[in-house]
Every structure is written in C-alpha cells, then in structure tokens.
Amino acid sequence: GIQVEQSPPDLILQEGANSTLRCNFSDSVNNLQWFHQNPWGQLINLFYIPSGTKQNGRLSATTVATERYSLLYISSSQTTDSGVYFCAVNDYKLSFGAGTTVTVRA
Amino acid sequence: GAVVSQHPSRVICKSGTSVKIECRSLDFQATTMFWYRQFPKQSLMLMATSNEGSKATYEQGVEKDKFLINHASLTLSTLTVTSAHPEDSSFYICSAYSSGESSYEQYFGPGTRLTVT
C-alpha cells in the first residue's frame, strides 16, 4: 500500500507564530485530505486537495502531486489550533500518516 | 452539510459481552462507509469498508467474526464488537462519503470510546 509520512511528529509554537507541516507519500494518488483531530477525537476536514493551493482563513495547503508531497501552513497560530493534524491519501480508501501533534502556547 | 453521527459516544462493557455502535449519515446518502480504530497517540487504522446491501470488506488482520458490520440502509452502518475483551478497548470512528458527489472526500463521525472491563 501507499506509505504516508508526516513531519515533524511534534511541534510547539508560541501563539502568533507561523508553521509548516509536511506530508510525503510514496506513490501517485488521486487525492489527499488534511484533518485536524480536536482533543475530543473529532476529525475536522480541513482540505481536500489533489493539487494546487487552497486557503481557508489562517490555514492553507499546497499539494504537488508530481513530487508526491503536500504542505499545510498555519499562520498566526492560536491556542485553539492545538491538536493532531493528519494527512491522508485518498484513493477511495484513506491511508493516514502518523500525524503531527501541534501545541500552541499562550 | 456532510454530517456523520455515531452512537454511543462512550460505552463501558464487561468482558464477554457484545457492543453495537451505530454510524449515520444525517444529510446525505452513503453507499459506502468506513470503520477505523485508533489507539491512544496513534493514527487511524482502517478496519473495514461497509457496503450498503452487501458484505463488508475487511482489512488484513481484522477478524470479521469478531467485528460484525451491517450496512442496512443508505444512511446507517453498524459495527458490533462480539465477545469483547479488554484488548478491544479503543476509539472507533466511522466515515462516509456522499454517493451524490463525484469526489471521494470522506467525513468522519465523532467517534465511540469503548472500554472493556
């Protein structure tokens, strides 16, 4: 199956800082999703992004499918951004990366 | 739109009993739903693909007789953990994508935390 690797595994930010999370995948894929898992376990859809760049408020994502990676940008981080961020390769079934745990300190 | 619910959100049961978890798509029809489990501080692992009107497809290593899946309608899939044991304690999450959309974007339920004592 497709291997999905996320980096870094952990990220500690001061409120207001910017950050970049990376997702590499081992094979060409039809699509990719980014999720935020909140402290209660709910996965929140952030982006469904096969290629190109999308923006949603302080978050944006870029997928370069030909080079098999995707980036998630968090700008002006807030404490509510804390949680685990997952990327998942969407080839009908989802294959998840191990996640990046983000802690934003006030 | 694209809301998925799960019930119950939390359940504690005794070893040897069975537990049923429901997954519903509230505002769309889903011919296919997926069941995942997640252990603490780990990623999600796909257990099975639930197909409306047909048998579920299980991932390698998942016991189909222990984790019974029924997809009785276009909005409901159930996962029954039979003869539960403490090692079955985990966070179970379902997802679905809308049959009416051309994309396969998946939406997740809030999860069910199962504790087997």
Short mmCIF file of C-alpha atoms in Angstrom, two decimals:
data_model
loop_
_atom_site.label_atom_id
_atom_site.label_comp_id
_atom_site.label_asym_id
_atom_site.label_seq_id
_atom_site.Cartn_x
_atom_site.Cartn_y
_atom_site.Cartn_z
CA GLY A 1 0.00 0.00 0.00
CA ILE A 2 0.85 3.65 -0.20
CA GLN A 3 3.16 4.92 2.54
CA VAL A 4 2.37 8.31 4.06
CA GLU A 5 4.94 10.13 6.16
CA GLN A 6 4.34 13.30 8.14
CA SER A 7 6.86 15.66 9.64
CA PRO A 8 7.60 16.89 12.17
CA PRO A 9 5.98 14.47 14.64
CA ASP A 10 5.64 17.20 17.26
CA LEU A 11 5.54 20.96 17.03
CA ILE A 12 5.42 23.51 19.84
CA LEU A 13 4.50 27.04 18.86
CA GLN A 14 4.12 30.33 20.60
CA GLU A 15 0.78 31.97 19.93
CA GLY A 16 1.04 34.12 16.81
CA ALA A 17 3.77 32.08 15.16
CA ASN A 18 3.57 30.54 11.69
CA SER A 19 4.36 26.92 10.86
CA THR A 20 4.52 24.40 8.03
CA LEU A 21 3.58 20.73 8.26
CA ARG A 22 4.70 18.31 5.59
CA CYS A 23 3.19 15.14 4.17
CA ASN A 24 5.11 12.86 1.79
CA PHE A 25 3.52 9.92 0.01
CA SER A 26 5.14 7.02 -1.78
CA ASP A 27 3.03 6.75 -4.93
CA SER A 28 0.83 8.82 -7.18
CA VAL A 29 -2.61 9.37 -5.71
CA ASN A 30 -5.97 10.64 -6.83
CA ASN A 31 -6.44 12.91 -3.90
CA LEU A 32 -5.32 13.95 -0.46
CA GLN A 33 -7.10 15.21 2.63
CA TRP A 34 -5.89 17.16 5.66
CA PHE A 35 -7.67 16.80 9.01
CA HIS A 36 -7.45 18.33 12.45
CA GLN A 37 -8.30 16.00 15.32
CA ASN A 38 -9.50 18.00 18.27
CA PRO A 39 -8.99 16.98 21.93
CA TRP A 40 -12.34 15.14 21.93
CA GLY A 41 -11.29 12.97 19.00
CA GLN A 42 -13.40 14.52 16.27
CA LEU A 43 -11.70 14.72 12.89
CA ILE A 44 -12.43 18.02 11.20
CA ASN A 45 -11.99 18.28 7.44
CA LEU A 46 -9.51 20.99 6.56
CA PHE A 47 -8.73 20.45 2.91
CA TYR A 48 -9.49 18.07 0.08
CA ILE A 49 -6.67 18.91 -2.28
CA PRO A 50 -5.46 16.81 -5.23
CA SER A 51 -3.11 19.52 -6.45
CA GLY A 52 -2.52 23.21 -6.30
CA THR A 53 -3.15 25.54 -3.39
CA LYS A 54 -6.22 26.21 -1.28
CA GLN A 55 -6.78 28.66 1.54
CA ASN A 56 -9.27 28.74 4.37
CA GLY A 57 -8.77 31.59 6.81
CA ARG A 58 -5.41 31.24 8.54
CA LEU A 59 -4.83 27.83 7.03
CA SER A 60 -3.66 26.99 3.56
CA ALA A 61 -2.48 23.84 1.83
CA THR A 62 -0.43 23.04 -1.23
CA THR A 63 -0.15 19.68 -2.94
CA VAL A 64 2.49 18.97 -5.57
CA ALA A 65 1.28 15.62 -6.82
CA THR A 66 4.13 15.12 -9.30
CA GLU A 67 6.62 15.37 -6.44
CA ARG A 68 4.42 13.43 -4.02
CA TYR A 69 4.11 15.87 -1.17
CA SER A 70 1.67 18.23 0.44
CA LEU A 71 2.19 21.11 2.85
CA LEU A 72 -0.16 22.60 5.42
CA TYR A 73 0.52 26.16 6.54
CA ILE A 74 -0.76 27.59 9.79
CA SER A 75 -0.39 31.34 10.12
CA SER A 76 -0.81 33.45 13.26
CA SER A 77 -1.38 30.33 15.33
CA GLN A 78 -3.90 30.35 18.17
CA THR A 79 -4.28 28.05 21.16
CA THR A 80 -7.36 26.56 19.51
CA ASP A 81 -5.11 25.27 16.72
CA SER A 82 -3.66 22.74 19.15
CA GLY A 83 -4.32 19.10 18.35
CA VAL A 84 -3.17 16.46 15.91
CA TYR A 85 -3.02 17.17 12.21
CA PHE A 86 -3.33 14.21 9.85
CA CYS A 87 -2.86 13.96 6.16
CA ALA A 88 -4.43 11.02 4.40
CA VAL A 89 -4.05 9.82 0.88
CA ASN A 90 -7.47 9.38 -0.64
CA ASP A 91 -7.54 6.59 -3.19
CA TYR A 92 -11.15 5.67 -2.40
CA LYS A 93 -9.86 4.33 0.91
CA LEU A 94 -7.87 6.61 3.17
CA SER A 95 -4.30 5.84 4.19
CA PHE A 96 -3.27 8.04 7.11
CA GLY A 97 0.07 9.41 8.12
CA ALA A 98 1.16 9.19 11.74
CA GLY A 99 0.14 12.79 12.40
CA THR A 100 1.79 15.94 13.70
CA THR A 101 0.92 16.94 17.26
CA VAL A 102 0.75 20.73 17.48
CA THR A 103 0.80 22.55 20.79
CA VAL A 104 0.24 26.30 20.72
CA ARG A 105 1.20 28.08 23.92
CA ALA A 106 -0.32 31.37 25.00
CA GLY B 1 -23.84 19.54 5.12
CA ALA B 2 -22.00 16.20 5.23
CA VAL B 3 -22.65 15.41 8.86
CA VAL B 4 -21.94 11.97 10.29
CA SER B 5 -23.13 10.91 13.73
CA GLN B 6 -22.18 7.99 15.94
CA HIS B 7 -23.92 6.43 18.87
CA PRO B 8 -23.00 5.88 21.61
CA SER B 9 -20.14 8.31 22.14
CA ARG B 10 -18.83 6.31 25.05
CA VAL B 11 -19.54 2.79 26.28
CA ILE B 12 -18.20 0.60 29.05
CA CYS B 13 -18.95 -3.10 28.91
CA LYS B 14 -17.88 -6.26 30.67
CA SER B 15 -15.59 -8.79 29.10
CA GLY B 16 -17.51 -11.35 27.05
CA THR B 17 -20.42 -9.12 26.14
CA SER B 18 -21.20 -7.61 22.74
CA VAL B 19 -21.45 -3.93 21.88
CA LYS B 20 -23.13 -2.30 18.90
CA ILE B 21 -22.01 1.05 17.51
CA GLU B 22 -24.15 2.98 15.03
CA CYS B 23 -22.91 5.30 12.31
CA ARG B 24 -25.38 7.53 10.48
CA SER B 25 -25.04 9.99 7.64
CA LEU B 26 -27.51 12.72 8.60
CA ASP B 27 -27.84 14.82 5.49
CA PHE B 28 -26.59 12.66 2.64
CA GLN B 29 -26.78 9.13 1.36
CA ALA B 30 -23.74 6.91 1.69
CA THR B 31 -23.48 3.65 -0.22
CA THR B 32 -20.07 3.17 1.36
CA MET B 33 -18.95 3.78 4.92
CA PHE B 34 -15.66 3.00 6.60
CA TRP B 35 -14.76 1.86 10.10
CA TYR B 36 -11.49 2.78 11.79
CA ARG B 37 -9.96 2.18 15.18
CA GLN B 38 -7.47 4.42 16.91
CA PHE B 39 -5.31 3.57 19.90
CA PRO B 40 -4.01 6.35 22.17
CA LYS B 41 -1.45 8.60 20.50
CA GLN B 42 -1.60 6.59 17.29
CA SER B 43 -3.02 7.12 13.85
CA LEU B 44 -6.24 5.76 12.44
CA MET B 45 -6.24 2.23 11.13
CA LEU B 46 -8.86 1.18 8.61
CA MET B 47 -10.74 -1.91 9.78
CA ALA B 48 -13.30 -2.45 7.06
CA THR B 49 -15.30 -0.97 4.23
CA SER B 50 -19.04 -1.19 4.71
CA ASN B 51 -21.13 -1.51 1.55
CA GLU B 52 -24.87 -0.96 1.51
CA GLY B 53 -26.67 -4.15 0.63
CA SER B 54 -23.59 -6.35 0.51
CA LYS B 55 -20.93 -7.83 2.71
CA ALA B 56 -18.26 -5.67 4.26
CA THR B 57 -14.69 -5.85 3.07
CA TYR B 58 -12.23 -6.34 5.91
CA GLU B 59 -8.61 -5.24 6.03
CA GLN B 60 -5.92 -7.82 6.55
CA GLY B 61 -5.69 -8.92 10.17
CA VAL B 62 -9.19 -7.81 11.16
CA GLU B 63 -11.39 -10.66 12.36
CA LYS B 64 -14.69 -10.48 10.51
CA ASP B 65 -16.42 -12.77 13.02
CA LYS B 66 -15.42 -10.52 15.88
CA PHE B 67 -16.24 -7.20 14.23
CA LEU B 68 -19.62 -7.66 12.56
CA ILE B 69 -20.61 -4.93 10.14
CA ASN B 70 -24.07 -4.36 8.75
CA HIS B 71 -24.97 -1.63 6.28
CA ALA B 72 -28.74 -1.88 6.30
CA SER B 73 -29.60 1.37 4.56
CA LEU B 74 -28.04 4.26 2.69
CA THR B 75 -27.69 6.21 5.93
CA LEU B 76 -26.83 3.59 8.56
CA SER B 77 -23.95 1.23 9.21
CA THR B 78 -23.42 -0.68 12.43
CA LEU B 79 -20.33 -2.25 13.96
CA THR B 80 -20.84 -4.95 16.57
CA VAL B 81 -17.89 -5.98 18.67
CA THR B 82 -18.71 -9.54 19.72
CA SER B 83 -17.40 -11.19 22.88
CA ALA B 84 -15.43 -8.08 23.71
CA HIS B 85 -12.17 -8.34 25.63
CA PRO B 86 -10.01 -5.64 27.25
CA GLU B 87 -7.72 -5.56 24.21
CA ASP B 88 -10.70 -4.40 22.14
CA SER B 89 -10.80 -1.20 24.16
CA SER B 90 -10.18 1.58 21.68
CA PHE B 91 -11.61 4.60 19.90
CA TYR B 92 -13.79 3.53 16.98
CA ILE B 93 -14.54 6.05 14.24
CA CYS B 94 -16.68 5.79 11.15
CA SER B 95 -16.58 7.83 7.98
CA ALA B 96 -18.56 8.18 4.79
CA TYR B 97 -18.56 9.99 1.50
CA SER B 98 -21.60 11.22 -0.29
CA SER B 99 -22.91 8.98 -3.06
CA GLY B 100 -24.17 12.07 -4.84
CA GLU B 101 -20.79 13.73 -5.20
CA SER B 102 -18.11 12.95 -7.75
CA SER B 103 -15.31 13.27 -5.21
CA TYR B 104 -14.40 10.76 -2.54
CA GLU B 105 -13.99 13.32 0.23
CA GLN B 106 -14.67 11.48 3.48
CA TYR B 107 -16.46 12.91 6.51
CA PHE B 108 -15.99 11.49 9.96
CA GLY B 109 -18.25 10.79 12.88
CA PRO B 110 -17.29 11.97 16.37
CA GLY B 111 -16.10 8.52 17.42
CA THR B 112 -17.06 5.97 20.08
CA ARG B 113 -14.79 5.27 23.01
CA LEU B 114 -15.11 1.63 24.03
CA THR B 115 -13.78 0.41 27.36
CA VAL B 116 -13.97 -3.30 28.14
CA THR B 117 -13.52 -4.21 31.80
#
